[in-house]
CSV table of C-alpha atoms in Angstrom, one decimal:
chain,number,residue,atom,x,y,z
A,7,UNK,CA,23.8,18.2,25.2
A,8,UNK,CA,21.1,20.1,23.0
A,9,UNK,CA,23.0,19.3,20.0
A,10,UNK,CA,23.4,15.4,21.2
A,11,UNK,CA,19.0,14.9,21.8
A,12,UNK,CA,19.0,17.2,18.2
A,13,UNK,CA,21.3,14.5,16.2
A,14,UNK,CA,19.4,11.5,18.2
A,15,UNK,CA,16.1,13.2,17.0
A,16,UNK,CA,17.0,13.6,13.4
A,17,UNK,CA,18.7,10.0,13.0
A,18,UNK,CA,15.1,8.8,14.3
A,19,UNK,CA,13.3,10.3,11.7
A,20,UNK,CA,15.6,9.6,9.2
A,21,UNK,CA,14.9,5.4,10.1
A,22,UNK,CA,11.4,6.4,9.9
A,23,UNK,CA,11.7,7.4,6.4
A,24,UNK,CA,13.8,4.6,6.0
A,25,UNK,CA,10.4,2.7,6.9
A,26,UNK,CA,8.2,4.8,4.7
A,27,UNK,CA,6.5,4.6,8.6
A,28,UNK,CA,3.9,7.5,7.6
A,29,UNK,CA,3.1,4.6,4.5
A,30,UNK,CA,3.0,1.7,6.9
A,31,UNK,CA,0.3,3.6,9.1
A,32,UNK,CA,-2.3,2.8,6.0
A,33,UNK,CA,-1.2,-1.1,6.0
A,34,UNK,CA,-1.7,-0.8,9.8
A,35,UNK,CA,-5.4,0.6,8.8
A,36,UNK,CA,-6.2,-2.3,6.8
A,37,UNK,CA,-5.3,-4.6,8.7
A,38,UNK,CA,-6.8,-3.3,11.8
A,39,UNK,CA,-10.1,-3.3,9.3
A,40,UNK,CA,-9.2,-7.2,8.1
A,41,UNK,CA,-9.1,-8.1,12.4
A,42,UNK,CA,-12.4,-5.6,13.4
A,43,UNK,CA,-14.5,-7.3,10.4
A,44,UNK,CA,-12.7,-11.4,12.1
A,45,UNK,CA,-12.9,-10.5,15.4
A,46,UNK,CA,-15.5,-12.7,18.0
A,47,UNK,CA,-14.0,-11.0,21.0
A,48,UNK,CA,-11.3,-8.3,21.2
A,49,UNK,CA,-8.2,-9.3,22.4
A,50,UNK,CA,-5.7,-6.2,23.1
A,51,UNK,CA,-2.4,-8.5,23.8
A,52,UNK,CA,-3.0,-10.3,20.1
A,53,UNK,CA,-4.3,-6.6,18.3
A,54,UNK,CA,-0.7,-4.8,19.7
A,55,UNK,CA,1.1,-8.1,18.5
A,56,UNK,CA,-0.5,-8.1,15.5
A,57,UNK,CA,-0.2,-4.6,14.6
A,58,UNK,CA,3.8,-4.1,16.1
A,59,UNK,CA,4.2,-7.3,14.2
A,60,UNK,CA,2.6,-6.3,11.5
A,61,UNK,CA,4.7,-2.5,11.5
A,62,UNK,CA,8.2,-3.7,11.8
A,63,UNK,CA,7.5,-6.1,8.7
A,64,UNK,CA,6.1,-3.3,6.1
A,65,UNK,CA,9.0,-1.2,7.9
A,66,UNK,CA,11.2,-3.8,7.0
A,67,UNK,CA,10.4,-4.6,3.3
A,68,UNK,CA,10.3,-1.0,2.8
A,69,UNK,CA,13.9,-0.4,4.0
A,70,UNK,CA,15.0,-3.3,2.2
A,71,UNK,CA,13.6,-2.2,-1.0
A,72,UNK,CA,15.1,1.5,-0.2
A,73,UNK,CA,18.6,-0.5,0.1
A,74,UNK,CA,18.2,-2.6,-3.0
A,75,UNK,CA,17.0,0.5,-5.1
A,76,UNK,CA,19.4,2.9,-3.4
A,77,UNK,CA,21.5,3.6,-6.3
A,78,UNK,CA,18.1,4.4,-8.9
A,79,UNK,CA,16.9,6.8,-6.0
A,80,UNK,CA,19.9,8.9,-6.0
A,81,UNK,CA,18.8,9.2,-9.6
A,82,UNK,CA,15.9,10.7,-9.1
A,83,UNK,CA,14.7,13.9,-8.0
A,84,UNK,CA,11.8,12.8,-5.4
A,85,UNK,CA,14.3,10.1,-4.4
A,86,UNK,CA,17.3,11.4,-4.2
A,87,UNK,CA,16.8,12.8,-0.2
A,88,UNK,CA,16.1,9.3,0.9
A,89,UNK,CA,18.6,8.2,3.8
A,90,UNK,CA,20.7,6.0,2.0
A,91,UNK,CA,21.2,8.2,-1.3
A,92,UNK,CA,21.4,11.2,0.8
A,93,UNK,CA,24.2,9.0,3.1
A,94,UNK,CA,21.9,10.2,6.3
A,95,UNK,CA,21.9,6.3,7.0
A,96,UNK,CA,24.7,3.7,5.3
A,97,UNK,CA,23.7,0.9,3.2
A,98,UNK,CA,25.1,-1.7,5.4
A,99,UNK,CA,23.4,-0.2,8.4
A,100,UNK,CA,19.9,-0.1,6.5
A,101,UNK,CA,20.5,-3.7,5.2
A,102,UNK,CA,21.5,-4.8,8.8
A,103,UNK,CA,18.3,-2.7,10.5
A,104,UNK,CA,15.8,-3.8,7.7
A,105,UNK,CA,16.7,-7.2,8.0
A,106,UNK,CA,16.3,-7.1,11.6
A,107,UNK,CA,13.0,-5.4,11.4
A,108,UNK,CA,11.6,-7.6,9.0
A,109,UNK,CA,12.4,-10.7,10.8
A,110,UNK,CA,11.5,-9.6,14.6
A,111,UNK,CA,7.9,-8.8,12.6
A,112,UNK,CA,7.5,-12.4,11.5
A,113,UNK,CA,8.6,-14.0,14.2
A,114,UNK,CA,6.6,-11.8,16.8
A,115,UNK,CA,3.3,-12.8,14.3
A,116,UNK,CA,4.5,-16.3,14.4
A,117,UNK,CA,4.7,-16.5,18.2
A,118,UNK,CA,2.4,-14.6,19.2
A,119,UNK,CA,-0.7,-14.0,16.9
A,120,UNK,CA,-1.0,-17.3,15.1
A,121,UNK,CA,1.7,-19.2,12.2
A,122,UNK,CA,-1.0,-18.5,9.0
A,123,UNK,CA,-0.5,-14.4,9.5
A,124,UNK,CA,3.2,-15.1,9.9
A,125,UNK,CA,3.1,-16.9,6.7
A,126,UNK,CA,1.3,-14.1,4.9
A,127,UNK,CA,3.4,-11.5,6.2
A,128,UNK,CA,6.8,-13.6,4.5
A,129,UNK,CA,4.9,-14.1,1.4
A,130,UNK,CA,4.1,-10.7,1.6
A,131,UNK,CA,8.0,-9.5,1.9
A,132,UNK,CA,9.5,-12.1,-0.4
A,133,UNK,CA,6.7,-11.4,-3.0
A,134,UNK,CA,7.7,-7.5,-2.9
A,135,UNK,CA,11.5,-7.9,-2.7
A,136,UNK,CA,11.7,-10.4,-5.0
A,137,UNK,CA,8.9,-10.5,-7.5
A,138,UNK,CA,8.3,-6.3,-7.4
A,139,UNK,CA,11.6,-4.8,-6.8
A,140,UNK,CA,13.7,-6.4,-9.9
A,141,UNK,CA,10.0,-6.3,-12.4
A,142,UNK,CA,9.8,-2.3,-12.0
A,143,UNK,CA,13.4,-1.9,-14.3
A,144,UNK,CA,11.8,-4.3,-16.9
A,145,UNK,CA,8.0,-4.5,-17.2
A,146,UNK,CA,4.7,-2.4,-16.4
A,147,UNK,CA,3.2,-5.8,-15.3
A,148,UNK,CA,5.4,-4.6,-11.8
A,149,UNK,CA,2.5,-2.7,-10.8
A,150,UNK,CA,-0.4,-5.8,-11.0
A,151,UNK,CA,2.8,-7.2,-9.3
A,152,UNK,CA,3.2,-4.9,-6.8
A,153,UNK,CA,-0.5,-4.7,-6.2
A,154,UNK,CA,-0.9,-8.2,-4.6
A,155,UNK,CA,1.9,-7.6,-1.6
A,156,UNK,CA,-0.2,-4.4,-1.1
A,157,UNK,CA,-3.3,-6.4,-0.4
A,158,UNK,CA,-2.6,-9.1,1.9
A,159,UNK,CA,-2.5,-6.6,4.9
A,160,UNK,CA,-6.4,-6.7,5.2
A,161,UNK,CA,-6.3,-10.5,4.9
A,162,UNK,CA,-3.4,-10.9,7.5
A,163,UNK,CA,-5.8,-8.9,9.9
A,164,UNK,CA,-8.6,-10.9,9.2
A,165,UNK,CA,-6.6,-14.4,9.8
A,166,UNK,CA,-4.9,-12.7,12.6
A,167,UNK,CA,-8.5,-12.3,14.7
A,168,UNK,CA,-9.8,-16.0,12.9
A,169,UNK,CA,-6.7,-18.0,12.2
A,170,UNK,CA,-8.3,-19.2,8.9
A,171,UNK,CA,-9.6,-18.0,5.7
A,172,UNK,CA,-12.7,-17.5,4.2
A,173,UNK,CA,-14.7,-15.2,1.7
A,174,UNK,CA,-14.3,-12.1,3.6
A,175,UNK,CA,-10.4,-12.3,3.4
A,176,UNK,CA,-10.9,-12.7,-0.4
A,177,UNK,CA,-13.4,-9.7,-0.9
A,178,UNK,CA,-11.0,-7.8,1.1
A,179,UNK,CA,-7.9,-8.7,-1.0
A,180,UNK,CA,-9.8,-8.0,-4.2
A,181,UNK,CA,-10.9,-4.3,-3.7
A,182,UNK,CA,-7.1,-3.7,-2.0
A,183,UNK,CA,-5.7,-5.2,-5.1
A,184,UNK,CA,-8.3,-3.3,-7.9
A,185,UNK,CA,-8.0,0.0,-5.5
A,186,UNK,CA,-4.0,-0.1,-6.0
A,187,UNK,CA,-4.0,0.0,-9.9
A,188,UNK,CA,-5.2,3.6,-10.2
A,189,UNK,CA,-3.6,4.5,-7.6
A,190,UNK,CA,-0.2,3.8,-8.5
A,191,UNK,CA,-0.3,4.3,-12.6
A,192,UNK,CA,-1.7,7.7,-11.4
A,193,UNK,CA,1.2,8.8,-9.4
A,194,UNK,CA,3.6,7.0,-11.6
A,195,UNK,CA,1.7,9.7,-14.6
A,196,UNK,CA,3.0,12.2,-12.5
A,197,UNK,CA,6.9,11.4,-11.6
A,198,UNK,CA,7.0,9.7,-15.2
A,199,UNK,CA,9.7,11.4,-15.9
A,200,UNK,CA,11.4,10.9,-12.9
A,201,UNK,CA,11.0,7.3,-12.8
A,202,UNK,CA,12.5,7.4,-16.6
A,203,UNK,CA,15.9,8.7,-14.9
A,204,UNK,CA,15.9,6.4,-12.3
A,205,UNK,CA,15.1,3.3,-15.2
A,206,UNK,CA,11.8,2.3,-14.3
A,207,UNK,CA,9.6,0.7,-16.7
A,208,UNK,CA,6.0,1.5,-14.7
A,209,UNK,CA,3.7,2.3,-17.4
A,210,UNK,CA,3.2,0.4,-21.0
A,211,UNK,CA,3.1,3.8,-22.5
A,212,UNK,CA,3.7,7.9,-22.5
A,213,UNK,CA,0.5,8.6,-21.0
A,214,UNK,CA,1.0,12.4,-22.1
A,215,UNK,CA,0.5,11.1,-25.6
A,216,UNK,CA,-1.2,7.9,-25.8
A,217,UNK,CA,-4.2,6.1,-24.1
A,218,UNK,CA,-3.4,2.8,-22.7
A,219,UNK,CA,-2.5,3.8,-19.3
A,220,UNK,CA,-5.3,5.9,-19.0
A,221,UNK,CA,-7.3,3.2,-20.0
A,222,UNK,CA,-5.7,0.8,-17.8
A,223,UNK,CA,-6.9,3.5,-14.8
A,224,UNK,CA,-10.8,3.6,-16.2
A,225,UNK,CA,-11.3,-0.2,-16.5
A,226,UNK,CA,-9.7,-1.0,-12.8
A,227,UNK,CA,-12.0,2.3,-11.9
A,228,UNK,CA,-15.1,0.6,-13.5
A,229,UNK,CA,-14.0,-2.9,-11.8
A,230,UNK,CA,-13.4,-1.4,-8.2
A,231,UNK,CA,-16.6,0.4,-8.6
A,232,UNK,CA,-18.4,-3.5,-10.1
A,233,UNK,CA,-16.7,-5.4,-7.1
A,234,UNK,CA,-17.4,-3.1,-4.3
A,235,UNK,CA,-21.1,-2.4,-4.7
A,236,UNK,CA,-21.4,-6.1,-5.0
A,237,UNK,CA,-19.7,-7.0,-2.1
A,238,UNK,CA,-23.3,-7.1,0.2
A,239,UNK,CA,-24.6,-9.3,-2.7
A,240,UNK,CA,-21.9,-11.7,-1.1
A,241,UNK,CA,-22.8,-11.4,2.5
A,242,UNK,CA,-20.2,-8.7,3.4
A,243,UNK,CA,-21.9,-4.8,4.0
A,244,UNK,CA,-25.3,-3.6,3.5
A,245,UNK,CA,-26.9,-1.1,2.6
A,246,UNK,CA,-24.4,1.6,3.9
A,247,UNK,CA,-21.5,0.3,2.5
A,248,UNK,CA,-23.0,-0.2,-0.8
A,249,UNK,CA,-24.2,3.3,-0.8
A,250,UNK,CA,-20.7,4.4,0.3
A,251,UNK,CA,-18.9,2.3,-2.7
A,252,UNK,CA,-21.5,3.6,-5.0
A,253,UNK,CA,-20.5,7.3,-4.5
A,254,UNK,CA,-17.0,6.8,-3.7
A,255,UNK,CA,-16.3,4.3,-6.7
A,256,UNK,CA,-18.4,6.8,-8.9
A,257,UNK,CA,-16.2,9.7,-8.0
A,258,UNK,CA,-13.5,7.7,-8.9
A,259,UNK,CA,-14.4,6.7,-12.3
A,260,UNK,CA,-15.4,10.4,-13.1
A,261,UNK,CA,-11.8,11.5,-12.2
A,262,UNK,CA,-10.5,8.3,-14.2
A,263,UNK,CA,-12.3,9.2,-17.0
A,264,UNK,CA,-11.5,13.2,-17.2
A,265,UNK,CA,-7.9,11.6,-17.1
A,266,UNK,CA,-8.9,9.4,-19.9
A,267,UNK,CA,-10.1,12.5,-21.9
A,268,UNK,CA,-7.4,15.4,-21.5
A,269,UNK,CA,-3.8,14.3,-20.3
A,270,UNK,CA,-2.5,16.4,-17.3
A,271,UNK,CA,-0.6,16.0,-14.6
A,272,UNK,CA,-3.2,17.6,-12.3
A,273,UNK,CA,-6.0,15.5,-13.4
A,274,UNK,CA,-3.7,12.5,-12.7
A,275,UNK,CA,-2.8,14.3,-9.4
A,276,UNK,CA,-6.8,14.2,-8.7
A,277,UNK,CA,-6.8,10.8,-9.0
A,278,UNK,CA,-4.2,10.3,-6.8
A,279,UNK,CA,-5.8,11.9,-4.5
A,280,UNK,CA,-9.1,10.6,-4.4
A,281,UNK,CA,-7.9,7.0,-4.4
A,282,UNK,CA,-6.3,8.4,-0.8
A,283,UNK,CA,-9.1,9.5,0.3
A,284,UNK,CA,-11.3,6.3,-1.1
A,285,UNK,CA,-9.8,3.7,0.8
A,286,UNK,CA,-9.5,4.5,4.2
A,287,UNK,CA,-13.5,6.0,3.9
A,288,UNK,CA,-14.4,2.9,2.4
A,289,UNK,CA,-13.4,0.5,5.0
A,290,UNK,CA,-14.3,2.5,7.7
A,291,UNK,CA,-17.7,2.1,5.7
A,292,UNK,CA,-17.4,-1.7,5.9
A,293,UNK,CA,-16.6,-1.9,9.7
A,294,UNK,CA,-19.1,0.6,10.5
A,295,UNK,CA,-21.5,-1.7,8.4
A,296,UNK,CA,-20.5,-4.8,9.7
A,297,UNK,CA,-20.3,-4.2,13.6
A,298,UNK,CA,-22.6,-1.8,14.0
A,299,UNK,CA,-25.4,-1.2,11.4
A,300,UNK,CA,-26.2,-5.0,10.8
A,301,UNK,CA,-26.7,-5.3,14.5
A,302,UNK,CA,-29.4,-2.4,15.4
């Protein structure tokens, strides 16, 4: 019987990693900030819609790109112990599950938060699968492509609370969108050669040897750091936020630029880093900001 709950357990975890669940708790983040900055009044039914709505679709893409890519991740070495190269899960299983998740998510958004979030959570999924997925084996550009699925979390937050648009969305898109330049060209520095088994074309160059990648990490630096401490300029934040961005986005920009000067995978590792540790800080920033500051 012990054995039985053990298997149960493991085949649970392994459709979490399936998921990239531990990943989809930072789209959840966003877009619980995107709804808090919307939000009149706080409605718990729409928030746990919104947010199991919101989870089974990221879960869903994310399986569906571990399916499509299966074969390139058994090539690689941080890859390779995924659930479908690893044959924990089949790939008709995953493709079946996936697909299952993905639509539930849309349709439970649709149905239950408002149609304009459900919208942005398809484009969100098609724009992944189908612009993202096949653009990594042929162009760098993947990653500016990759970058816009990555920020429409915030905005489906704040149309989930608002059931429009508006200048807030857009801030919040931009500084998703400039954040996850760094952040990904840093950690593809790092498993460059990993994704050059697996026949990924991430970066425009070696970044061990030439400069354009790591000058591609500065300038986004420079422009997250530019955006963010303008964003109370445009009615969003005050004076704590700006100070926040200020500090944050500086500490960014020194890490991108010691990057920029000497080539290493731990300097690319501490820009990795710090871009994890900018965003969620940041936002919390913003809400705190926004909520609570502006009103005293």
């Amino acid at each position: 019987m012990s054995d039985l709950v053990k298997n149960n357990e493991m085949s649970f975890g392994d459709y979490l990693k399936l998921g990239k669940f531990r990943l989809c708790l930072l789209v959840l983040f966003t877009g619980l900030i995107g709804y808090c900055l919307g939000a009149v009044e706080f409605e718990p039914t729409k928030i746990v819609c919104f947010l199991l709505g919101t989870l089974l679709t990221a879960m869903g893409a994310n399986g569906l790109n571990q399916w499509w890519e299966r074969q390139r991740d058994g090539q690689m070495v941080r890859t390779r112990n995924r659930p479908i190269p690893s044959g924990k899960i089949s790939p008709a299983k995953a493709l079946l599950v996936t697909s299952l998740w993905s639509t539930l998510g849309i349709v439970l958004l649709f149905f239950s938060v408002n149609p304009l979030t459900a919208y942005l959570a398809f484009a969100t999924l098609v724009s992944y699968l189908i612009i993202y997925t096949p653009l990594k084996t042929f162009s760098s550009v993947a990653i500016l492509a990759g970058a816009i699925p990555g920020a429409i979390p915030p905005v489906m937050g704040w149309t989930a609370a608002t059931n429009s648009l508006g200048k807030e969305a857009i801030i919040l898109f931009c500084l998703m969108f400039l954040w996850q330049i760094p952040h990904f060209m840093a950690l593809a520095s790092i498993y460059q050669r990993d994704y050059d088994k697996g026949g990924y074309n991430l970066l425009p160059d070696n970044p061990e040897y030439e400069k354009v990648t790591r000058s591609i990490i500065v300038v986004f630096c420079l422009a997250l750091l530019g955006t963010s401490v303008l964003v109370p300029a445009i009615g969003l934040g005050t004076i704590l936020f700006f100070s926040g961005a200020l500090i944050l986005g500086g500490v960014m920009l020194y890490l991108a630029l010691k990057f920029y000067q000497c080539y290493s995978v731990e300097n690319a590792r501490l820009v990795f880093r710090a871009s994890i540790i900018y965003i969620p800080i940041l936002m919390t920033l913003l809400v705190l900001d926004e909520r609570l500051i502006s009103h005293l």
